[in-house]
């Protein structure tokens, strides 16, 4: 288990520590002192983890800032407030979901800033990365209350947590019943009788492919293909196999998807999820949805192809 600490925990300058300055500020009231969360200075406090670490820890705590050291103990309480995630998203034009129940544990919800000290002891949030259902960011708002004045701008830390895969742990979804139910165009004659059509993106043969029309007409992007998986299925991501150059055996320099949009739907009419991806020109592109989706249909729209040519081609489409 690794621990990730936001340092320094408290960056407070108390002028009372210097004799000459102590005389200059002795008349200043403690009413200017505040309690705050130092981690809240980062908005959000973003962390990205590798999923090989099932459990990790973050540090949180509270600090005291003012002209003098606190004369007595300051009691502080920490809590998570789901409503604050909505406020954050509204203010920053984002749509991060709240970290799901069971994915985090606060070490404790109360602490003390001792008399004569400026911070609580460092506390730990334990994160269970296997509870995060996607590679997108999840928000965890942690807020502080105290029996003393609190700096409102630094009252809440918005931890933003992402967990990425270094290898794909998901099996491919069975394509036996899959059907293409829509597409922008396909090449019906120029690639021979057993190639060029959309069905060849689902035939299990890397040497065949769907390519958009180029012989009788040359429609430009965007191009799209719609697939009905015949049953609602949880989708974590996709793999696209690029077309290869038969003369060299290498991935074809032009035509494979580059900038794409993936959409999902339960009924084939309402598309309730969309995400953009930019792909490299490689034989097998694997990409994960930010947040996994329950879907029966998916639509892949290709806005630009490798080499910025008018057509596009895909050898195989798989989901996992």
C-alpha positions in Angstrom: 0.0 0.0 0.0 1.4 3.4 -1.0 0.7 6.7 0.7 0.5 9.9 -1.3 1.1 13.0 0.8 0.3 16.5 -0.1 3.3 18.4 1.2 3.9 20.6 3.0 0.9 19.8 5.2 0.8 23.3 6.6 2.6 26.2 5.2 2.0 28.8 7.8 4.3 31.7 8.9 3.6 32.8 12.5 5.3 36.1 13.1 5.1 35.5 16.8 8.1 33.2 16.6 10.4 36.2 16.1 11.0 38.5 19.1 11.0 41.8 17.3 8.0 40.9 15.2 6.2 39.5 18.2 6.1 43.0 19.7 4.8 44.5 16.4 1.9 42.1 16.2 1.1 41.6 19.9 -1.8 43.9 19.5 -3.4 42.0 16.7 -6.5 40.1 17.7 -6.8 36.3 17.3 -10.0 37.0 15.5 -8.0 37.0 12.3 -6.9 33.4 12.8 -8.6 30.7 10.7 -8.7 26.9 10.4 -8.3 25.5 6.9 -7.4 22.4 4.8 -4.0 22.9 3.1 -4.9 20.4 0.4 -7.8 22.6 -0.6 -5.3 25.0 -2.2 -5.2 22.6 -5.1 -8.5 22.8 -7.0 -8.9 20.0 -7.6 -6.3 17.9 -5.7 -5.8 15.5 -8.6 -4.1 12.1 -8.4 -3.7 9.4 -11.0 -2.9 5.8 -10.0 -2.0 2.5 -11.6 -4.6 -0.2 -11.1 -1.9 -2.6 -10.2 -2.1 -0.9 -6.8 -5.4 -2.2 -5.5 -5.2 0.1 -2.4 -3.5 3.5 -1.9 -3.7 6.2 0.6 -3.9 10.0 0.5 -3.2 12.4 3.3 -5.6 15.0 4.7 -5.7 17.2 7.8 -6.3 20.7 9.1 -4.1 23.7 9.9 -4.3 26.9 11.9 -3.1 30.2 10.6 -3.0 33.5 12.5 -0.8 36.0 14.3 -0.3 33.9 17.4 -0.1 30.2 18.3 -3.4 28.9 19.5 -3.8 29.1 23.3 -6.1 26.1 23.6 -7.0 23.0 21.7 -9.0 23.4 18.5 -11.5 20.7 17.8 -12.0 19.9 14.1 -14.4 17.5 12.3 -14.1 16.1 8.8 -16.9 14.8 6.6 -17.7 14.0 3.0 -20.6 15.8 1.4 -22.0 14.4 -1.9 -23.8 17.7 -2.7 -20.5 19.5 -2.9 -19.5 17.4 -6.0 -22.5 18.9 -7.8 -21.5 22.4 -6.8 -17.9 21.8 -8.0 -19.2 20.5 -11.4 -21.5 23.5 -11.8 -18.8 26.0 -11.0 -16.2 24.3 -13.2 -18.3 23.0 -16.1 -17.3 19.4 -15.4 -19.3 16.3 -14.8 -17.2 14.2 -12.5 -19.2 11.5 -10.6 -18.8 11.1 -6.8 -16.5 8.4 -5.7 -18.8 5.4 -5.1 -19.6 4.0 -1.6 -17.0 1.5 -0.5 -14.2 3.0 -2.6 -12.8 5.2 0.2 -12.4 5.3 4.0 -11.4 8.3 6.2 -9.1 7.3 9.0 -11.1 9.4 11.4 -13.7 12.2 11.2 -12.4 14.2 14.2 -9.0 15.5 15.3 -7.4 18.2 17.4 -5.0 21.0 16.7 -3.2 21.1 20.0 -2.5 24.3 22.0 0.7 25.9 20.7 0.6 23.8 17.4 -0.6 24.7 14.0 -1.9 21.4 12.6 -3.6 18.2 13.3 -1.6 15.0 12.9 -1.6 13.8 9.3 -4.6 11.5 8.6 -5.1 9.0 5.8 -7.8 8.3 3.3 -7.7 4.7 2.0 -8.8 4.3 -1.6 -9.9 1.0 -3.1 -9.2 1.4 -6.7 -11.1 -1.7 -7.8 -14.3 0.0 -6.8 -13.9 2.7 -9.5 -15.8 1.6 -12.7 -13.8 3.4 -15.4 -10.6 5.4 -16.0 -12.2 8.8 -15.6 -11.9 11.1 -12.6 -14.0 10.6 -9.5 -14.6 13.4 -7.0 -14.2 13.0 -3.2 -15.1 16.3 -1.4 -13.7 16.3 2.2 -14.7 19.3 4.3 -13.7 20.6 7.7 -15.6 22.2 10.5 -14.1 23.5 13.8 -14.9 25.3 17.0 -13.0 28.2 15.5 -13.3 30.4 12.4 -12.8 28.5 9.2 -11.4 29.9 5.9 -14.4 29.3 3.6 -12.2 29.2 0.5 -10.1 26.5 2.0 -12.8 24.6 3.9 -13.2 21.8 1.3 -10.6 19.6 -0.5 -11.8 18.2 -3.8 -9.8 15.1 -4.3 -10.0 14.0 -8.0 -8.9 10.4 -8.4 -8.2 8.4 -11.6 -7.1 4.8 -11.8 -5.6 3.6 -15.1 -5.0 0.1 -16.5 -1.5 -0.9 -17.6 -2.9 -4.1 -19.2 -6.4 -4.9 -20.2 -8.0 -7.2 -17.6 -11.4 -7.6 -19.4 -12.3 -10.4 -21.8 -13.7 -9.6 -25.2 -17.5 -9.5 -25.4 -19.0 -12.4 -27.5 -19.8 -11.0 -31.0 -21.8 -14.1 -32.2 -25.1 -12.2 -32.3 -23.8 -8.8 -33.2 -25.3 -7.0 -36.2 -24.5 -3.8 -38.1 -27.6 -1.7 -38.2 -26.3 1.5 -39.7 -23.3 2.9 -41.5 -22.4 6.0 -43.6 -21.1 4.0 -46.6 -19.3 0.9 -47.6 -17.3 -0.3 -50.7 -19.3 -3.0 -52.3 -17.3 -3.8 -55.4 -13.8 -2.2 -55.4 -12.4 -4.6 -52.7 -13.8 -7.8 -54.3 -16.8 -9.8 -53.4 -15.6 -10.7 -49.9 -14.2 -7.4 -48.6 -15.0 -3.8 -48.1 -18.5 -4.1 -46.5 -19.3 -3.3 -42.9 -19.8 -6.9 -42.0 -16.1 -7.5 -42.4 -15.4 -5.4 -39.3 -17.0 -8.2 -37.3 -15.9 -11.3 -39.1 -12.9 -12.3 -37.0 -10.5 -11.9 -39.9 -7.8 -9.3 -39.6 -7.1 -9.5 -43.4 -10.6 -8.3 -44.3 -12.0 -4.9 -43.5 -14.8 -2.4 -43.7 -13.8 0.6 -45.9 -16.0 3.5 -46.9 -16.9 4.0 -50.5 -14.2 5.0 -52.9 -15.0 3.6 -56.3 -18.4 5.0 -57.5 -18.2 7.9 -55.1 -15.8 9.4 -52.6 -17.8 10.6 -49.5 -15.7 12.4 -46.9 -15.9 12.2 -43.2 -17.6 12.0 -40.8 -18.1 8.2 -41.3 -19.9 6.0 -38.8 -20.9 2.4 -38.1 -23.7 1.3 -35.7 -23.7 -2.1 -34.0 -26.5 -3.9 -32.2 -25.1 -6.4 -29.7 -28.6 -7.9 -29.3 -28.5 -7.7 -25.5 -27.6 -5.1 -22.9 -24.0 -5.5 -21.9 -21.6 -3.7 -19.7 -18.9 -2.1 -21.9 -15.5 -1.0 -20.4 -13.9 -0.1 -23.7 -13.1 -1.1 -27.3 -10.3 -2.4 -29.5 -10.0 -1.4 -33.1 -7.8 -3.4 -35.5 -6.4 -1.3 -38.3 -6.1 -2.3 -41.9 -2.6 -3.5 -43.0 -0.8 -3.0 -46.2 -0.8 -6.4 -48.0 2.5 -5.6 -49.8 4.4 -4.9 -46.6 2.4 -6.4 -43.8 2.6 -3.2 -41.9 -0.3 -1.1 -40.7 -1.6 1.0 -43.6 -0.3 4.6 -43.6 -3.7 6.2 -44.4 -7.3 5.5 -43.8 -7.4 3.9 -40.3 -9.4 5.9 -37.7 -7.7 8.8 -36.0 -10.2 11.1 -34.3 -13.4 9.3 -33.2 -16.5 9.6 -31.1 -17.9 6.5 -29.3 -21.6 6.6 -28.3 -23.7 4.0 -26.5 -27.4 3.4 -26.3 -29.9 1.0 -24.7 -32.5 1.4 -27.5 -30.6 2.5 -30.6 -32.5 5.8 -30.6 -31.3 7.7 -27.5 -27.6 8.0 -27.3 -26.9 8.6 -23.6 -23.1 8.5 -23.6 -20.5 10.0 -25.9 -16.7 10.2 -25.6 -13.9 11.4 -27.9 -10.7 9.5 -28.6 -7.6 10.2 -30.7 -6.0 7.0 -31.9 -2.4 6.2 -33.0 -1.9 4.5 -36.3 -1.1 1.1 -34.9 -2.3 -2.4 -35.6 -4.4 -2.7 -32.4 -5.8 0.3 -30.6 -7.2 -0.3 -27.1 -9.1 2.4 -25.4 -11.2 2.5 -22.2 -14.4 4.4 -21.5 -14.0 7.0 -18.8 -17.0 5.4 -17.1 -18.2 2.0 -18.1 -21.7 1.8 -19.7 -24.6 -0.6 -19.8 -25.6 -0.6 -23.5 -27.0 -2.7 -26.3 -26.0 -0.5 -29.2 -22.8 1.5 -29.9 -22.0 3.9 -32.6 -18.4 4.8 -33.7 -18.1 8.0 -35.7 -14.8 8.7 -37.4 -14.2 12.4 -37.9 -10.7 12.2 -39.3 -8.6 9.3 -40.6 -4.9 8.7 -40.5 -3.3 10.8 -43.2 -6.4 13.0 -43.2 -7.8 11.2 -46.3 -11.5 11.1 -47.2 -12.1 7.4 -46.5 -11.7 5.3 -43.5 -11.3 1.5 -42.9 -11.4 -0.8 -39.9 -10.4 -4.5 -39.9 -12.0 -5.5 -36.7 -14.2 -4.0 -33.9 -14.3 -5.6 -30.5 -15.7 -4.4 -27.2 -14.8 -5.6 -23.7 
